[in-house]
XYZ file of C-alpha atoms in Angstrom:
241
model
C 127.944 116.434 139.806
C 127.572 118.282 136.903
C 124.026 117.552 134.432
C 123.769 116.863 131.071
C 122.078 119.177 128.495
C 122.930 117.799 125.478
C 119.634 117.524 123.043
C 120.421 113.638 123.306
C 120.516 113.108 126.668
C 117.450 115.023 127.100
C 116.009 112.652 125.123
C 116.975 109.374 127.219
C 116.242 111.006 130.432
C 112.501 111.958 129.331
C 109.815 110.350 130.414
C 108.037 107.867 128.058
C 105.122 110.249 126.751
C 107.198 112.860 125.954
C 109.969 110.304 124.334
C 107.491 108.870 122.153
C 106.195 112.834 121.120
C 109.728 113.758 120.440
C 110.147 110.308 118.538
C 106.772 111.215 116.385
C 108.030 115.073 115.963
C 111.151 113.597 114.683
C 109.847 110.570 112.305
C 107.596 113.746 111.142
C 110.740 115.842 110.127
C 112.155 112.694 108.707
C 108.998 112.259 106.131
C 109.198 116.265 105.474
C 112.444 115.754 104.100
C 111.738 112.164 102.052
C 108.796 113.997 100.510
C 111.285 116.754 99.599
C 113.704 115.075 97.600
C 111.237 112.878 96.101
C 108.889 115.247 94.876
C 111.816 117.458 93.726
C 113.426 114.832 91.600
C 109.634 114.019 90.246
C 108.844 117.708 89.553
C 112.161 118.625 87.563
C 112.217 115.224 85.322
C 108.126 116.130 84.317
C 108.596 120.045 83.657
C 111.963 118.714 80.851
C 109.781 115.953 79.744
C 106.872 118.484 79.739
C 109.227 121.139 77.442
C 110.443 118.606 75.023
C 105.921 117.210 75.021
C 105.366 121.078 73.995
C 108.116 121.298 71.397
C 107.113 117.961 69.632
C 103.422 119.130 69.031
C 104.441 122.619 68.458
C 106.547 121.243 65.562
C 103.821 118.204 64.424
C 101.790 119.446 61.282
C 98.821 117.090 62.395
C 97.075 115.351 65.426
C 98.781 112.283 63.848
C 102.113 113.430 63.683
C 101.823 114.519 67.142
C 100.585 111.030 67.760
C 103.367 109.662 66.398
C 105.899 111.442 68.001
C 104.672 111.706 71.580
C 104.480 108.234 71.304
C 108.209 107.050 69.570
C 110.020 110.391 71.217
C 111.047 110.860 74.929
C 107.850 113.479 75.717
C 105.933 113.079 79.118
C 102.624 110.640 78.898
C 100.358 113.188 79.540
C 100.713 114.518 75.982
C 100.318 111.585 74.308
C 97.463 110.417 76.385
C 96.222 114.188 75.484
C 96.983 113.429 71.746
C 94.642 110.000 71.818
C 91.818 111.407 73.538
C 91.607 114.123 70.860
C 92.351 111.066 68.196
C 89.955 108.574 69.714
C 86.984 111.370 69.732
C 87.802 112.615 66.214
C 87.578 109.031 64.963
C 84.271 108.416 67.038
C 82.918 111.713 65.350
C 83.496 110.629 61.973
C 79.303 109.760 61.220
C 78.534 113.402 61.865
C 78.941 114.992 59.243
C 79.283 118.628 60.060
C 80.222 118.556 63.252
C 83.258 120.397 63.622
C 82.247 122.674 66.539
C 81.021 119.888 68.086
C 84.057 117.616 67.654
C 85.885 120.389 69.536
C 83.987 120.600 72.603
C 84.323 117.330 73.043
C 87.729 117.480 72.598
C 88.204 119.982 75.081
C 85.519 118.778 78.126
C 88.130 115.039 77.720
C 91.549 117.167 77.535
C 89.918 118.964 80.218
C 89.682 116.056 83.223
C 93.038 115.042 81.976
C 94.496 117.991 82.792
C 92.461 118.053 85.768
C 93.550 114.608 86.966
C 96.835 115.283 86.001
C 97.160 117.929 88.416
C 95.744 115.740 91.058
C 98.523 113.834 90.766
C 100.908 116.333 90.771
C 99.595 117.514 94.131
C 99.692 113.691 95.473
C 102.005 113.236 98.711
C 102.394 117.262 99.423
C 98.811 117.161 101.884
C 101.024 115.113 104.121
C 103.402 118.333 104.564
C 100.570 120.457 105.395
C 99.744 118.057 108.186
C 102.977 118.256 109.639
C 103.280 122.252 109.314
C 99.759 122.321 111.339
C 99.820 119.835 114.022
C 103.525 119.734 114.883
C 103.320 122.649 116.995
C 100.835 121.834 118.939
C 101.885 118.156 119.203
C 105.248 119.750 120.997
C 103.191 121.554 123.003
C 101.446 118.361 124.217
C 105.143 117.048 124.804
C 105.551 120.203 126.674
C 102.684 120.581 129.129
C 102.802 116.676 129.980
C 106.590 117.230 130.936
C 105.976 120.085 133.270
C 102.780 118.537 134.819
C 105.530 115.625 135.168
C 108.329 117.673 136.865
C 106.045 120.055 139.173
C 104.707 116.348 140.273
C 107.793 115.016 141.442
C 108.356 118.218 143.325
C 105.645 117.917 145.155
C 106.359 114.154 145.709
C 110.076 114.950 147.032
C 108.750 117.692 149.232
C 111.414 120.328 147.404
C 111.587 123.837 145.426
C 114.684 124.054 144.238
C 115.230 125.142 140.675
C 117.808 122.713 140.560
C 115.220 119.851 140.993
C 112.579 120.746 138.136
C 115.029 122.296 135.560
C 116.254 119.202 133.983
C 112.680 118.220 133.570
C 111.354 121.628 132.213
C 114.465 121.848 130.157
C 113.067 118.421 128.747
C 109.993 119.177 128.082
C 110.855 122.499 125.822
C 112.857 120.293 123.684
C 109.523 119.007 122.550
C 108.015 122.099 121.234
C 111.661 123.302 119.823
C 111.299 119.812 117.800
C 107.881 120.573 116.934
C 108.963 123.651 115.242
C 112.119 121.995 113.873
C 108.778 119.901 112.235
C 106.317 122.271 110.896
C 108.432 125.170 109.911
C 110.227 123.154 106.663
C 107.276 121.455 106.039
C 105.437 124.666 105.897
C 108.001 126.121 104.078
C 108.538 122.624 101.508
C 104.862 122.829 101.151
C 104.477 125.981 99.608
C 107.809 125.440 97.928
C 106.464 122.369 95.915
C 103.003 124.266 95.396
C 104.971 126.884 93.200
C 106.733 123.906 91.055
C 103.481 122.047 90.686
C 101.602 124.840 89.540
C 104.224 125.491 86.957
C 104.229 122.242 85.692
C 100.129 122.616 85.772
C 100.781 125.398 83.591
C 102.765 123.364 81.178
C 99.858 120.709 80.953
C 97.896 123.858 79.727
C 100.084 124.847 76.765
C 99.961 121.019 75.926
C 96.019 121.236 75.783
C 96.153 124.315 73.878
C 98.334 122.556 71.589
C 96.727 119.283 70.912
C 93.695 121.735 70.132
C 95.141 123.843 68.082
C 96.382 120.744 66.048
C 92.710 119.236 66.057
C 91.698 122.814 64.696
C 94.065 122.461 62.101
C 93.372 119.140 60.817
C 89.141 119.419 61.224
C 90.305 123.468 58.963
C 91.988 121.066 56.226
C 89.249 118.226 56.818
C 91.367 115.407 58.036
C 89.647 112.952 60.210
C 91.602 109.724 60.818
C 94.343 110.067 58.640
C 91.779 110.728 55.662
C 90.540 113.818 54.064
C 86.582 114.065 54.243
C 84.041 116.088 52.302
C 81.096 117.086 54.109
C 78.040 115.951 52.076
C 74.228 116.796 52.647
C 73.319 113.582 53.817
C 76.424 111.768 53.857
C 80.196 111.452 55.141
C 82.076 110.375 52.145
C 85.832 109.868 52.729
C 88.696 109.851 49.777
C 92.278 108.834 50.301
């Protein structure tokens, strides 16, 4: 009677505890995968919504053209929510009258924890991948040394020491560590793989801060502040259309 060796039938003739680790290791590689293609597709759409963000304020002549166009074109939100933060602060600003250094500062400590945030979210879903790449292994191995405890058991029970009797069970419990590294090896590999796109697209949210302050810059240069031109007074903010 010849045995089975197939991966599968390994897997039905297991015993329960390592079953359920191989069913874990393989749910594991399963979400390694999901977070893959989903992360991929996310990653690619920002970074062309991120290029077209940096090409509308590069072309804007003002914060409020910039507003404007992040809002009506096909940019990503960031820049726009980038572009109101530096609005909404300019407008706040408009009783201090010689404040321009100060406007910007506060410009850039908001644009900063967007950017900040923004990256946060970027990063959200990949810790699960490092999870996997660390505790697969050893998670196999569990699967491993419970098998073999299992198999040099029932040796002892049926009073034998032929190979023949413990191979199929030793055999079984390897293919719990070879699915623990069928685990953690993508998602070590995924991991670092989405690291490098997120940190380009991190880079992109950069040029869009520089942007937005170059444009706030500009505007606070020609003394625009809402829309309106203002003339910095001793004691007062006067504003002309």
């Amino acid at each position: 009677m010849s045995l089975s060796f197939s991966p599968w039938q390994m897997f039905l003739d297991a015993g329960p505890v390592v079953r359920g680790v191989m069913t874990i290791l393989a749910m594991a590689s399963l979400v390694t995968w999901t977070i893959f293609i989903a992360k991929t597709i996310e990653l690619q759409r920002l970074r062309a919504r991120l290029k077209k963000s940096e090409i509308t304020l590069e072309d804007a002549e003002t914060l409020d053209i910039g507003e404007e166009w992040t809002r009506t074109g096909s940019g990503s939100g960031i820049a726009h929510a980038m572009v109101m933060a530096a609005e909404v602060e300019r407008q706040r600003s408009q009783d201090i009258p010689g404040d321009r250094e100060g406007i910007k500062e506060r410009i850039v400590l908001h644009l900063e924890r967007l950017e900040a945030a923004e990256g946060r979210r970027l990063m959200r879903g990949t810790g699960v991948l490092a999870t996997i790449g660390a505790t697969s292994p050893f998670v196999g191995l569990f699967g491993t040394v419970w098998g073999i405890m299992s198999s040099f058991t029932g040796i002892a029970a049926a009073h034998a020491t032929s190979l023949a009797v413990v191979a199929p069970g030793i055999a079984e419990a390897l293919l719990a560590t070879a699915l623990g590294l069928v685990a953690a090896i993508p998602a070590v590999v995924i991991y670092n793989h989405l690291a490098r796109q997120t940190a380009a697209c991190r880079a992109c949210v950069a040029d869009l801060t520089s942007l937005v302050m170059r444009l706030v810059s500009r505007d606070l240069a020609r003394g625009i502040s809402g829309g309106k031109v203002l003339r910095f007074g001793r004691d007062t903010l006067a504003a002309a259309e």
